[in-house]
Backbone as XML, in Angstrom:
<?xml version="1.0"?>
<chain id="A" units="angstrom">
  <residue number="1" name="ARG">
    <atom name="N" x="-12.294" y="-58.165" z="9.433"/>
    <atom name="CA" x="-12.749" y="-57.169" z="10.374"/>
    <atom name="C" x="-13.908" y="-57.693" z="11.212"/>
  </residue>
  <residue number="2" name="GLN">
    <atom name="N" x="-14.816" y="-58.406" z="10.583"/>
    <atom name="CA" x="-15.958" y="-58.997" z="11.298"/>
    <atom name="C" x="-15.478" y="-59.989" z="12.359"/>
  </residue>
  <residue number="3" name="GLU">
    <atom name="N" x="-14.458" y="-60.759" z="11.993"/>
    <atom name="CA" x="-13.912" y="-61.743" z="12.939"/>
    <atom name="C" x="-13.333" y="-61.058" z="14.168"/>
  </residue>
  <residue number="4" name="GLY">
    <atom name="N" x="-12.672" y="-59.932" z="13.973"/>
    <atom name="CA" x="-12.118" y="-59.171" z="15.089"/>
    <atom name="C" x="-13.207" y="-58.656" z="16.016"/>
  </residue>
  <residue number="5" name="ARG">
    <atom name="N" x="-14.309" y="-58.252" z="15.444"/>
    <atom name="CA" x="-15.435" y="-57.777" z="16.257"/>
    <atom name="C" x="-16.011" y="-58.903" z="17.091"/>
  </residue>
  <residue number="6" name="GLN">
    <atom name="N" x="-16.143" y="-60.076" z="16.466"/>
    <atom name="CA" x="-16.657" y="-61.240" z="17.185"/>
    <atom name="C" x="-15.767" y="-61.587" z="18.379"/>
  </residue>
  <residue number="7" name="GLU">
    <atom name="N" x="-14.469" y="-61.594" z="18.145"/>
    <atom name="CA" x="-13.523" y="-61.899" z="19.223"/>
    <atom name="C" x="-13.621" y="-60.861" z="20.321"/>
  </residue>
  <residue number="8" name="GLY">
    <atom name="N" x="-13.745" y="-59.606" z="19.951"/>
    <atom name="CA" x="-13.874" y="-58.535" z="20.937"/>
    <atom name="C" x="-15.132" y="-58.684" z="21.777"/>
  </residue>
  <residue number="9" name="ARG">
    <atom name="N" x="-16.227" y="-59.035" z="21.135"/>
    <atom name="CA" x="-17.476" y="-59.251" z="21.870"/>
    <atom name="C" x="-17.352" y="-60.425" z="22.834"/>
  </residue>
  <residue number="10" name="GLN">
    <atom name="N" x="-16.740" y="-61.500" z="22.354"/>
    <atom name="CA" x="-16.566" y="-62.682" z="23.197"/>
    <atom name="C" x="-15.709" y="-62.352" z="24.414"/>
  </residue>
  <residue number="11" name="GLU">
    <atom name="N" x="-14.614" y="-61.655" z="24.200"/>
    <atom name="CA" x="-13.746" y="-61.269" z="25.312"/>
    <atom name="C" x="-14.491" y="-60.361" z="26.281"/>
  </residue>
  <residue number="12" name="GLY">
    <atom name="N" x="-15.305" y="-59.463" z="25.750"/>
    <atom name="CA" x="-16.091" y="-58.572" z="26.596"/>
    <atom name="C" x="-17.087" y="-59.330" z="27.450"/>
  </residue>
  <residue number="13" name="ARG">
    <atom name="N" x="-17.739" y="-60.315" z="26.861"/>
    <atom name="CA" x="-18.690" y="-61.135" z="27.624"/>
    <atom name="C" x="-17.979" y="-61.918" z="28.717"/>
  </residue>
  <residue number="14" name="GLN">
    <atom name="N" x="-16.826" y="-62.490" z="28.393"/>
    <atom name="CA" x="-16.075" y="-63.267" z="29.380"/>
    <atom name="C" x="-15.616" y="-62.384" z="30.536"/>
  </residue>
  <residue number="15" name="GLU">
    <atom name="N" x="-15.134" y="-61.204" z="30.224"/>
    <atom name="CA" x="-14.681" y="-60.295" z="31.273"/>
    <atom name="C" x="-15.864" y="-59.821" z="32.113"/>
  </residue>
  <residue number="16" name="GLY">
    <atom name="N" x="-16.989" y="-59.570" z="31.476"/>
    <atom name="CA" x="-18.185" y="-59.179" z="32.213"/>
    <atom name="C" x="-18.648" y="-60.278" z="33.152"/>
  </residue>
  <residue number="17" name="ARG">
    <atom name="N" x="-18.589" y="-61.506" z="32.694"/>
    <atom name="CA" x="-18.958" y="-62.648" z="33.538"/>
    <atom name="C" x="-18.007" y="-62.747" z="34.729"/>
  </residue>
  <residue number="18" name="ARG">
    <atom name="N" x="-16.722" y="-62.620" z="34.475"/>
    <atom name="CA" x="-15.735" y="-62.714" z="35.545"/>
    <atom name="C" x="-15.957" y="-61.613" z="36.576"/>
  </residue>
  <residue number="19" name="MET">
    <atom name="N" x="-16.203" y="-60.407" z="36.100"/>
    <atom name="CA" x="-16.412" y="-59.285" z="37.010"/>
    <atom name="C" x="-17.676" y="-59.485" z="37.852"/>
  </residue>
  <residue number="20" name="GLY">
    <atom name="N" x="-18.732" y="-60.011" z="37.226"/>
    <atom name="CA" x="-19.967" y="-60.268" z="37.960"/>
    <atom name="C" x="-19.783" y="-61.326" z="39.031"/>
  </residue>
  <residue number="21" name="GLU">
    <atom name="N" x="-19.081" y="-62.393" z="38.684"/>
    <atom name="CA" x="-18.831" y="-63.452" z="39.661"/>
    <atom name="C" x="-17.946" y="-62.947" z="40.796"/>
  </residue>
  <residue number="22" name="ALA">
    <atom name="N" x="-16.964" y="-62.139" z="40.466"/>
    <atom name="CA" x="-16.087" y="-61.575" z="41.502"/>
    <atom name="C" x="-16.881" y="-60.684" z="42.445"/>
  </residue>
  <residue number="23" name="LEU">
    <atom name="N" x="-17.783" y="-59.897" z="41.910"/>
    <atom name="CA" x="-18.595" y="-59.000" z="42.730"/>
    <atom name="C" x="-19.473" y="-59.785" z="43.700"/>
  </residue>
  <residue number="24" name="VAL">
    <atom name="N" x="-20.137" y="-60.811" z="43.197"/>
    <atom name="CA" x="-21.003" y="-61.619" z="44.050"/>
    <atom name="C" x="-20.183" y="-62.327" z="45.127"/>
  </residue>
  <residue number="25" name="LEU">
    <atom name="N" x="-19.059" y="-62.919" z="44.746"/>
    <atom name="CA" x="-18.215" y="-63.600" z="45.724"/>
    <atom name="C" x="-17.740" y="-62.628" z="46.792"/>
  </residue>
  <residue number="26" name="ARG">
    <atom name="N" x="-17.282" y="-61.466" z="46.383"/>
    <atom name="CA" x="-16.795" y="-60.461" z="47.333"/>
    <atom name="C" x="-17.913" y="-60.083" z="48.326"/>
  </residue>
  <residue number="27" name="ARG">
    <atom name="N" x="-19.104" y="-59.859" z="47.825"/>
    <atom name="CA" x="-20.224" y="-59.477" z="48.701"/>
    <atom name="C" x="-20.565" y="-60.578" z="49.693"/>
  </residue>
  <residue number="28" name="LEU">
    <atom name="N" x="-20.562" y="-61.815" z="49.236"/>
    <atom name="CA" x="-20.865" y="-62.933" z="50.129"/>
    <atom name="C" x="-19.776" y="-63.122" z="51.183"/>
  </residue>
  <residue number="29" name="LEU">
    <atom name="N" x="-18.524" y="-62.993" z="50.758"/>
    <atom name="CA" x="-17.420" y="-63.128" z="51.717"/>
    <atom name="C" x="-17.478" y="-62.044" z="52.787"/>
  </residue>
  <residue number="30" name="ILE">
    <atom name="N" x="-17.757" y="-60.831" z="52.382"/>
    <atom name="CA" x="-17.848" y="-59.724" z="53.347"/>
    <atom name="C" x="-19.007" y="-59.958" z="54.309"/>
  </residue>
  <residue number="31" name="ARG">
    <atom name="N" x="-20.102" y="-60.421" z="53.787"/>
    <atom name="CA" x="-21.257" y="-60.672" z="54.659"/>
    <atom name="C" x="-20.953" y="-61.765" z="55.686"/>
  </residue>
  <residue number="32" name="ARG">
    <atom name="N" x="-20.195" y="-62.754" z="55.275"/>
    <atom name="CA" x="-19.911" y="-63.879" z="56.181"/>
    <atom name="C" x="-18.732" y="-63.614" z="57.113"/>
  </residue>
  <residue number="33" name="PHE">
    <atom name="N" x="-17.658" y="-63.003" z="56.580"/>
    <atom name="CA" x="-16.426" y="-62.875" z="57.355"/>
    <atom name="C" x="-16.037" y="-61.438" z="57.695"/>
  </residue>
  <residue number="34" name="GLY">
    <atom name="N" x="-16.775" y="-60.468" z="57.213"/>
    <atom name="CA" x="-16.432" y="-59.070" z="57.465"/>
    <atom name="C" x="-15.502" y="-58.536" z="56.387"/>
  </residue>
  <residue number="35" name="PRO">
    <atom name="N" x="-14.968" y="-57.336" z="56.595"/>
    <atom name="CA" x="-14.105" y="-56.703" z="55.583"/>
    <atom name="C" x="-12.968" y="-57.631" z="55.151"/>
  </residue>
  <residue number="36" name="LEU">
    <atom name="N" x="-12.699" y="-57.613" z="53.854"/>
    <atom name="CA" x="-11.678" y="-58.504" z="53.307"/>
    <atom name="C" x="-10.293" y="-57.883" z="53.401"/>
  </residue>
  <residue number="37" name="PRO">
    <atom name="N" x="-9.312" y="-58.679" z="53.768"/>
    <atom name="CA" x="-7.933" y="-58.184" z="53.752"/>
    <atom name="C" x="-7.453" y="-58.026" z="52.307"/>
  </residue>
  <residue number="38" name="GLU">
    <atom name="N" x="-6.402" y="-57.282" z="52.146"/>
    <atom name="CA" x="-5.884" y="-56.993" z="50.811"/>
    <atom name="C" x="-5.544" y="-58.258" z="50.033"/>
  </residue>
  <residue number="39" name="TRP">
    <atom name="N" x="-4.975" y="-59.268" z="50.702"/>
    <atom name="CA" x="-4.588" y="-60.487" z="50.000"/>
    <atom name="C" x="-5.802" y="-61.174" z="49.378"/>
  </residue>
  <residue number="40" name="ALA">
    <atom name="N" x="-6.948" y="-61.142" z="50.056"/>
    <atom name="CA" x="-8.153" y="-61.772" z="49.519"/>
    <atom name="C" x="-8.684" y="-60.973" z="48.326"/>
  </residue>
  <residue number="41" name="GLU">
    <atom name="N" x="-8.674" y="-59.652" z="48.434"/>
    <atom name="CA" x="-9.107" y="-58.804" z="47.325"/>
    <atom name="C" x="-8.256" y="-59.069" z="46.080"/>
  </residue>
  <residue number="42" name="LEU">
    <atom name="N" x="-6.953" y="-59.173" z="46.266"/>
    <atom name="CA" x="-6.052" y="-59.414" z="45.136"/>
    <atom name="C" x="-6.321" y="-60.764" z="44.487"/>
  </residue>
  <residue number="43" name="ARG">
    <atom name="N" x="-6.541" y="-61.777" z="45.290"/>
    <atom name="CA" x="-6.810" y="-63.104" z="44.726"/>
    <atom name="C" x="-8.095" y="-63.099" z="43.922"/>
  </residue>
  <residue number="44" name="ILE">
    <atom name="N" x="-9.113" y="-62.410" z="44.419"/>
    <atom name="CA" x="-10.381" y="-62.330" z="43.704"/>
    <atom name="C" x="-10.196" y="-61.589" z="42.385"/>
  </residue>
  <residue number="45" name="GLN">
    <atom name="N" x="-9.483" y="-60.484" z="42.401"/>
    <atom name="CA" x="-9.267" y="-59.677" z="41.198"/>
    <atom name="C" x="-8.512" y="-60.441" z="40.116"/>
  </residue>
  <residue number="46" name="GLN">
    <atom name="N" x="-7.626" y="-61.333" z="40.511"/>
    <atom name="CA" x="-6.762" y="-62.018" z="39.553"/>
    <atom name="C" x="-7.287" y="-63.384" z="39.112"/>
  </residue>
  <residue number="47" name="ALA">
    <atom name="N" x="-8.345" y="-63.856" z="39.730"/>
    <atom name="CA" x="-8.817" y="-65.214" z="39.477"/>
    <atom name="C" x="-9.654" y="-65.327" z="38.213"/>
  </residue>
  <residue number="48" name="PRO">
    <atom name="N" x="-9.513" y="-66.452" z="37.510"/>
    <atom name="CA" x="-10.391" y="-66.723" z="36.361"/>
    <atom name="C" x="-11.779" y="-67.149" z="36.865"/>
  </residue>
  <residue number="49" name="PRO">
    <atom name="N" x="-12.784" y="-67.114" z="35.997"/>
    <atom name="CA" x="-14.153" y="-67.452" z="36.416"/>
    <atom name="C" x="-14.288" y="-68.822" z="37.081"/>
  </residue>
  <residue number="50" name="GLU">
    <atom name="N" x="-13.559" y="-69.802" z="36.598"/>
    <atom name="CA" x="-13.670" y="-71.155" z="37.174"/>
    <atom name="C" x="-13.233" y="-71.167" z="38.638"/>
  </residue>
  <residue number="51" name="ARG">
    <atom name="N" x="-12.193" y="-70.414" z="38.946"/>
    <atom name="CA" x="-11.695" y="-70.354" z="40.327"/>
    <atom name="C" x="-12.695" y="-69.616" z="41.213"/>
  </residue>
  <residue number="52" name="LEU">
    <atom name="N" x="-13.279" y="-68.538" z="40.690"/>
    <atom name="CA" x="-14.280" y="-67.791" z="41.454"/>
    <atom name="C" x="-15.467" y="-68.682" z="41.801"/>
  </residue>
  <residue number="53" name="GLU">
    <atom name="N" x="-15.891" y="-69.504" z="40.853"/>
    <atom name="CA" x="-16.996" y="-70.428" z="41.098"/>
    <atom name="C" x="-16.646" y="-71.432" z="42.190"/>
  </residue>
  <residue number="54" name="ALA">
    <atom name="N" x="-15.438" y="-71.964" z="42.130"/>
    <atom name="CA" x="-15.001" y="-72.942" z="43.137"/>
    <atom name="C" x="-14.977" y="-72.307" z="44.521"/>
  </residue>
  <residue number="55" name="TRP">
    <atom name="N" x="-14.473" y="-71.088" z="44.613"/>
    <atom name="CA" x="-14.438" y="-70.400" z="45.905"/>
    <atom name="C" x="-15.841" y="-70.123" z="46.423"/>
  </residue>
  <residue number="56" name="ALA">
    <atom name="N" x="-16.749" y="-69.754" z="45.536"/>
    <atom name="CA" x="-18.130" y="-69.483" z="45.947"/>
    <atom name="C" x="-18.766" y="-70.738" z="46.528"/>
  </residue>
  <residue number="57" name="GLU">
    <atom name="N" x="-18.509" y="-71.884" z="45.929"/>
    <atom name="CA" x="-19.039" y="-73.140" z="46.452"/>
    <atom name="C" x="-18.405" y="-73.480" z="47.793"/>
  </residue>
  <residue number="58" name="ARG">
    <atom name="N" x="-17.106" y="-73.271" z="47.904"/>
    <atom name="CA" x="-16.396" y="-73.568" z="49.137"/>
    <atom name="C" x="-16.851" y="-72.669" z="50.285"/>
  </residue>
  <residue number="59" name="LEU">
    <atom name="N" x="-17.288" y="-71.469" z="49.959"/>
    <atom name="CA" x="-17.749" y="-70.504" z="50.951"/>
    <atom name="C" x="-18.863" y="-71.077" z="51.824"/>
  </residue>
  <residue number="60" name="LEU">
    <atom name="N" x="-19.684" y="-71.941" z="51.252"/>
    <atom name="CA" x="-20.817" y="-72.486" z="51.987"/>
    <atom name="C" x="-20.402" y="-73.303" z="53.202"/>
  </residue>
  <residue number="61" name="ASP">
    <atom name="N" x="-19.275" y="-73.982" z="53.122"/>
    <atom name="CA" x="-18.841" y="-74.859" z="54.210"/>
    <atom name="C" x="-17.624" y="-74.357" z="54.970"/>
  </residue>
  <residue number="62" name="ALA">
    <atom name="N" x="-16.968" y="-73.346" z="54.465"/>
    <atom name="CA" x="-15.711" y="-72.873" z="55.073"/>
    <atom name="C" x="-15.960" y="-72.256" z="56.443"/>
  </residue>
  <residue number="63" name="GLU">
    <atom name="N" x="-15.083" y="-72.562" z="57.370"/>
    <atom name="CA" x="-15.194" y="-71.995" z="58.711"/>
    <atom name="C" x="-14.375" y="-70.720" z="58.871"/>
  </residue>
  <residue number="64" name="SER">
    <atom name="N" x="-13.523" y="-70.430" z="57.869"/>
    <atom name="CA" x="-12.718" y="-69.201" z="57.923"/>
    <atom name="C" x="-12.500" y="-68.700" z="56.508"/>
  </residue>
  <residue number="65" name="LEU">
    <atom name="N" x="-12.096" y="-67.445" z="56.419"/>
    <atom name="CA" x="-11.820" y="-66.853" z="55.113"/>
    <atom name="C" x="-10.687" y="-67.597" z="54.421"/>
  </residue>
  <residue number="66" name="SER">
    <atom name="N" x="-9.642" y="-67.920" z="55.144"/>
    <atom name="CA" x="-8.520" y="-68.610" z="54.508"/>
    <atom name="C" x="-8.913" y="-69.996" z="53.988"/>
  </residue>
  <residue number="67" name="ALA">
    <atom name="N" x="-9.888" y="-70.634" z="54.620"/>
    <atom name="CA" x="-10.342" y="-71.947" z="54.162"/>
    <atom name="C" x="-11.022" y="-71.844" z="52.795"/>
  </residue>
  <residue number="68" name="VAL">
    <atom name="N" x="-11.651" y="-70.729" z="52.501"/>
    <atom name="CA" x="-12.274" y="-70.536" z="51.189"/>
    <atom name="C" x="-11.227" y="-70.595" z="50.095"/>
  </residue>
  <residue number="69" name="PHE">
    <atom name="N" x="-10.057" y="-69.998" z="50.358"/>
    <atom name="CA" x="-9.033" y="-69.854" z="49.335"/>
    <atom name="C" x="-7.997" y="-70.970" z="49.311"/>
  </residue>
  <residue number="70" name="GLU">
    <atom name="N" x="-8.141" y="-71.971" z="50.164"/>
    <atom name="CA" x="-7.193" y="-73.092" z="50.147"/>
    <atom name="C" x="-7.239" y="-73.781" z="48.801"/>
  </residue>
  <residue number="71" name="THR">
    <atom name="N" x="-6.078" y="-74.249" z="48.355"/>
    <atom name="CA" x="-6.022" y="-74.943" z="47.067"/>
    <atom name="C" x="-5.794" y="-76.418" z="47.256"/>
  </residue>
</chain>
């Protein structure tokens, strides 16, 4: 039972981190490019934390919204 609680806490922390990174990325993208289209919102919602971090870094040099999300 203790092990299950530990796993639950870990998953909660990971999801909280992902949600926080998504929120910051979304705010920065809106500030730079204006309202986000649905496709960008969906990609942000579905992305793992590592991808969100990569997009946030790419945001600094990207000349367009689509350039942020290029793979």
